[in-house]
Coordinates of C-alpha atoms in Angstrom, one line a residue:
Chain A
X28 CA 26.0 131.3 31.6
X29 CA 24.2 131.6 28.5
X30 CA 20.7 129.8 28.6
X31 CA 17.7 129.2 26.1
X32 CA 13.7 128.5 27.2
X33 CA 13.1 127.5 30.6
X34 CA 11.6 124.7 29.0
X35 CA 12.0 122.8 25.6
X36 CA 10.2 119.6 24.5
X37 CA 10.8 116.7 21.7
X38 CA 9.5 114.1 21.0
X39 CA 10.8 110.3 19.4
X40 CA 9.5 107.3 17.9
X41 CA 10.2 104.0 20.2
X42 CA 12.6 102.8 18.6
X43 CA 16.9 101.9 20.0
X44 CA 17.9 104.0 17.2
X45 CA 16.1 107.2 18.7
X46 CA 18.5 107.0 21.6
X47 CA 21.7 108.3 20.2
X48 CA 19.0 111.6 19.0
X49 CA 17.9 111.9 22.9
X50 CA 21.2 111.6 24.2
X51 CA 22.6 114.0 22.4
X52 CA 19.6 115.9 22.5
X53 CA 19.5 116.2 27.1
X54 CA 23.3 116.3 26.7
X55 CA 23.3 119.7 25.2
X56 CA 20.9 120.8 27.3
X57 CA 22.7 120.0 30.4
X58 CA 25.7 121.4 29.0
X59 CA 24.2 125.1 28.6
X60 CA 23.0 124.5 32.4
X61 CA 26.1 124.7 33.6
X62 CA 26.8 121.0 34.7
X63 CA 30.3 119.4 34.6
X64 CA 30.9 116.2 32.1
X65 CA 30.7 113.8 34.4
X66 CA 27.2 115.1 35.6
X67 CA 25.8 115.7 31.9
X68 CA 27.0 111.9 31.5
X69 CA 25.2 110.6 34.3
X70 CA 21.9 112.3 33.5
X71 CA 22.4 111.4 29.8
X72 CA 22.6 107.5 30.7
X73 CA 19.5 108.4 33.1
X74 CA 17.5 109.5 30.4
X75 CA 18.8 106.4 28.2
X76 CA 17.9 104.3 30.8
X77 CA 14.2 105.7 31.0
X78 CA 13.6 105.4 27.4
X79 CA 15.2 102.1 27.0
X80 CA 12.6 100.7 29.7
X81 CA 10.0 102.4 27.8
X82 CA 11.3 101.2 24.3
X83 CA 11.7 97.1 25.5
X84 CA 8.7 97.5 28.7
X85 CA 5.9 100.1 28.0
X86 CA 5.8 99.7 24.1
X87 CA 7.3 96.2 24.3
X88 CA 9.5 97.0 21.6
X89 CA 6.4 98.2 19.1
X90 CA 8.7 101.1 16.8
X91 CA 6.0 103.2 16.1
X92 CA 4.6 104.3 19.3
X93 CA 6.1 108.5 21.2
X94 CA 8.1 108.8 23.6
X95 CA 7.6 112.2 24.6
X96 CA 10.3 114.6 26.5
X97 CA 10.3 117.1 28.3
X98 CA 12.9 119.3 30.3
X99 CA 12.3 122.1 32.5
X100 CA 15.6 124.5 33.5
X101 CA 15.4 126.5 36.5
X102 CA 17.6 128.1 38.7
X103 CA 17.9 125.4 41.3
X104 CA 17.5 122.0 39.2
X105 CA 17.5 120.5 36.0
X106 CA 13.9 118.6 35.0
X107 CA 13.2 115.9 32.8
X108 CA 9.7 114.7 32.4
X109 CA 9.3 111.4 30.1
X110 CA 5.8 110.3 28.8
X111 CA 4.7 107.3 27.1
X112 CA 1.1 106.1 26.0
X113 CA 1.9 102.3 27.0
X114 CA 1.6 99.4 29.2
X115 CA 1.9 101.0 32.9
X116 CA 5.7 99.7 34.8
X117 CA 5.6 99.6 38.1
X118 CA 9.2 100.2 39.2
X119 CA 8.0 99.7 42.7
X120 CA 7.9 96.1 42.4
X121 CA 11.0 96.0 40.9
X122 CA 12.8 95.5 44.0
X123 CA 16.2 97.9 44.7
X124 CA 18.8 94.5 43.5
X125 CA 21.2 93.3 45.8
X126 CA 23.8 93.9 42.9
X127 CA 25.9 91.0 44.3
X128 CA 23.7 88.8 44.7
X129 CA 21.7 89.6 41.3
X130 CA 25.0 89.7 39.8
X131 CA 26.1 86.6 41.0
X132 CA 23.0 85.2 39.0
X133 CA 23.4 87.0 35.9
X134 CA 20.1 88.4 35.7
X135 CA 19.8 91.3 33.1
X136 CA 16.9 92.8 34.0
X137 CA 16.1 95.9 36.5
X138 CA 19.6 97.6 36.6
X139 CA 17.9 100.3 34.6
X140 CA 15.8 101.9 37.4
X141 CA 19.0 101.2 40.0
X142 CA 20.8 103.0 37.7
X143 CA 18.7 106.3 37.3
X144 CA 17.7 106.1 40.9
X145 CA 21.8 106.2 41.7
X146 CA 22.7 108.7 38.7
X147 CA 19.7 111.5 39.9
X148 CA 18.8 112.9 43.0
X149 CA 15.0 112.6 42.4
X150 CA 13.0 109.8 40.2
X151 CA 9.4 109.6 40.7
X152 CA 6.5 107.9 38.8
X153 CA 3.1 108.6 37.5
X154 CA 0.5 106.7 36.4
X155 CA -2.4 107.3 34.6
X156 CA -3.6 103.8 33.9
X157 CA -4.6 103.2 30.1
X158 CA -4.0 107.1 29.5
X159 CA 0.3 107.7 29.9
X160 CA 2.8 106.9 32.1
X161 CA 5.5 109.3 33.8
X162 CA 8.8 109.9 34.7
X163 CA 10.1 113.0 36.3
X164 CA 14.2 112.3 36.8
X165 CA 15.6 115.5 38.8
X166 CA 19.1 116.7 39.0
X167 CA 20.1 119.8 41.2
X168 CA 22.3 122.4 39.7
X169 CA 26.0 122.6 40.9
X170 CA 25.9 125.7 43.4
X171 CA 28.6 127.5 41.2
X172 CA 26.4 127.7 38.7
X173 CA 23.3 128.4 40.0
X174 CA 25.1 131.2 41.5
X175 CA 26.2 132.4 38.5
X176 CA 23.0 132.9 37.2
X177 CA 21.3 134.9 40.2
Chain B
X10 CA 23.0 106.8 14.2
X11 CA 24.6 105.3 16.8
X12 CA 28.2 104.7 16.2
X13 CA 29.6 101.1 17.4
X14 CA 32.0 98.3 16.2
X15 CA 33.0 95.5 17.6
X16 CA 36.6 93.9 15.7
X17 CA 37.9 90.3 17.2
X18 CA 41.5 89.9 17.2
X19 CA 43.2 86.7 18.1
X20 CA 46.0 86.5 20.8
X21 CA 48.0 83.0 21.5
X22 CA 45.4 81.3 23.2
X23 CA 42.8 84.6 23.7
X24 CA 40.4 85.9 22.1
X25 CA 40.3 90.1 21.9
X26 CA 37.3 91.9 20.8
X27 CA 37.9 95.4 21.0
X28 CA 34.7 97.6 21.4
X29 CA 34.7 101.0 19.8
X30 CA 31.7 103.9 19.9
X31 CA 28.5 103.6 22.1
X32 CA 26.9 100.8 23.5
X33 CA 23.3 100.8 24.5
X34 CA 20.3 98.9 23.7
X35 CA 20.5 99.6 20.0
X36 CA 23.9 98.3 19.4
X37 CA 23.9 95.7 22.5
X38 CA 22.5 92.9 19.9
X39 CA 26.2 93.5 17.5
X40 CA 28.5 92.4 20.8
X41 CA 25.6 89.6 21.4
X42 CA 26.6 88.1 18.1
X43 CA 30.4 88.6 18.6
X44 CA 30.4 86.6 21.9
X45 CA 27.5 84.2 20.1
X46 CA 30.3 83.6 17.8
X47 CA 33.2 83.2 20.0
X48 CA 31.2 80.8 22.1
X49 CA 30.4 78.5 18.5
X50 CA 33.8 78.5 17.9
X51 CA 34.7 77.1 21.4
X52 CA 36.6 80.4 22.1
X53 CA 36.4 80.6 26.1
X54 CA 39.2 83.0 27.2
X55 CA 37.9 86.3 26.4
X56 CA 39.2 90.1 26.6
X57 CA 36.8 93.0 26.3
X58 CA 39.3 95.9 25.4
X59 CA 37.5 99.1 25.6
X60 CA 40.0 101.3 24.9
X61 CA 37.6 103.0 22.1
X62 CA 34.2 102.9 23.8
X63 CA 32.8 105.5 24.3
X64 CA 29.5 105.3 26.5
X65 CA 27.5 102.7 28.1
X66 CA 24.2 101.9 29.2
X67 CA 22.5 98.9 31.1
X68 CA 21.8 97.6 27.7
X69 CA 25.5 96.8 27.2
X70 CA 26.2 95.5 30.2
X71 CA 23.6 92.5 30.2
X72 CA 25.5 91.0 27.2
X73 CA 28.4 90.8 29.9
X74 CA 26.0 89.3 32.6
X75 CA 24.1 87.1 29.6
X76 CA 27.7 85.2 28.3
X77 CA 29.9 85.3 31.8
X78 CA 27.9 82.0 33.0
X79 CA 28.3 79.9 29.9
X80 CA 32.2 81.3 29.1
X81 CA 32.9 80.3 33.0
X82 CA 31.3 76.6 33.0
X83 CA 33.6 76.3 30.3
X84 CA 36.6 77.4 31.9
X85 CA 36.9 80.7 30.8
X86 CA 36.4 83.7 31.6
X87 CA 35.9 87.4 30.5
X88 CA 38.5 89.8 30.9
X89 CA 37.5 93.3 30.7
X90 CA 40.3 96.2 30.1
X91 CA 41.4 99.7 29.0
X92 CA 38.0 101.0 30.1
X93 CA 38.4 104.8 30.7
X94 CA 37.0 106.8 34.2
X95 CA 33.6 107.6 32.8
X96 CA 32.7 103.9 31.4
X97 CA 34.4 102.6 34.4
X98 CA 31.8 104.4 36.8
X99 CA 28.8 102.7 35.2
X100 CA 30.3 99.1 35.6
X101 CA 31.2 100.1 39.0
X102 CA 27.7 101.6 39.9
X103 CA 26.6 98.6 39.0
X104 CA 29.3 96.4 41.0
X105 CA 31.1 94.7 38.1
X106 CA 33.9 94.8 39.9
X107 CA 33.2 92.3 42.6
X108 CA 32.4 89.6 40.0
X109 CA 34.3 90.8 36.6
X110 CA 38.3 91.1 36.1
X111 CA 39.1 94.6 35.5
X112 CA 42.0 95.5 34.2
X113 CA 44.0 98.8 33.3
X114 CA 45.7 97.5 30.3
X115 CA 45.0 94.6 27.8
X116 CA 48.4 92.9 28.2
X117 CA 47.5 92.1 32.4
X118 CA 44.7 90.5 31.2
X119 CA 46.4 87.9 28.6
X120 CA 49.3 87.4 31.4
X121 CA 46.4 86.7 33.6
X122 CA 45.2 83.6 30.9
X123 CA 48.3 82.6 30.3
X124 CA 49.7 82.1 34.0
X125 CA 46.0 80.3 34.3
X126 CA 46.7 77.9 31.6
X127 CA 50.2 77.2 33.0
X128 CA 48.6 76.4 36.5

């Protein structure tokens, strides 16, 4: 399994239109680490979902602010760290829906973080009030390949 | 860029709007204004045909969960069909499919409004 750095950064304005660029940007990344499509989709919408909460909740939809990216490749797990400079988002009071009942009201908001938490095996948050905001979203490598690579 | 279209066909009675490319929070706004303008229009018996779409975020399904209410006061309804494995999963990680129609193919849908309007 071919593989470039352990890790490689970039970094995009807040804007929706810089999505499509990040997608396809983690998406070949993941590819190279060996994961199956339907993994590379699932962390691909995970890292959509993080920067759209960042885009419409952090930077409240300002175009001009980084979203900064970060993703670490080891033998064992595939990193993304995400970094914003705005408003801190606590997803802990966004509490885990009951998706019938939320759905049964039509509310829109908060499937984001349900979403990544269900589509990764690790999400975590930092927060550095008035200095940036975190998210690490983790995503173990399939045994196969990480065996290939030893 | 982020590829999406959104083309409305009219059926006998139903209203078609096939979605094609990626839908996610930059794009979600272009199927707001095609159900915005089905709703004007008084058109209440909807199918989502998805054969062509591609990916799908949170983004795109709240325009679902925004027009579903105002469709079904109305005696409609949203239909949604031809949606392939991996677009699937994300409405059904999301349980979609306890509250949405789901269908494999475009023509169960339209049966589905038609045997409704007969009732």
């Amino acid at each position: 399994m071919r593989r470039g750095p352990a890790t490689i950064s970039k970094t995009v304005l807040s804007r929706t239109d810089s999505l499509s660029e990040m997608r396809e940007f983690i998406a070949a990344l993941a590819r190279e680490s060996g994961f199956p499509d339907d993994e590379v989709a699932n962390i691909v919408l995970a890292v959509d979902e993080a920067c759209t909460n960042i885009i419409k909740h952090a930077y409240q939809y300002a175009p001009d602010k980084e979203i900064r990216v970060t993703v670490s490749r080891s033998s064992k797990a595939f990193e993304i760290r995400i970094e914003d400079d705005g408003r801190s988002f606590d997803p802990s009071a966004v509490h885990a829906p009951d998706l019938k009942e939320h759905l049964t009201h039509f509310r829109r908001g908060g499937l984001g973080v349900y979403l990544m938490k269900k589509l990764m095996d690790d999400v975590e948050y930092k927060f550095q009030p008035g200095k940036k905001n975190q998210v690490r979203l983790v995503k173990h490598l399939p045994s196969n390949a990480a065996a290939a690579r030893r | 860029m982020t590829d999406f279209k959104v083309q409305h066909r009219d059926g006998e009675g139903v209203s078609i709007l096939d979605l094609k490319g990626y839908l996610d929070a930059h794009t979600a706004p272009d199927l707001e204004t095609a159900f915005q303008k089905l709703l004007n229009d008084r058109k209440f018996n909807i199918v989502v045909n998805c054969r062509d779409l591609s990916y799908i975020s949170s983004a795109g399904l709240g325009v679902f969960m925004a027009y579903i209410e105002d469709v079904r006061k109305n005696k409609g309804d949203i239909k949604l069909t031809n949606m392939s494995p991996k677009v699937y999963n994300v409405f059904d990680l999301l349980g979609f499919p306890i509250l949405y129609e789901i269908y494999k193919d475009e023509k169960e849908a339209i049966v589905k409004f038609r045997n409704a309007q007969k009732a």
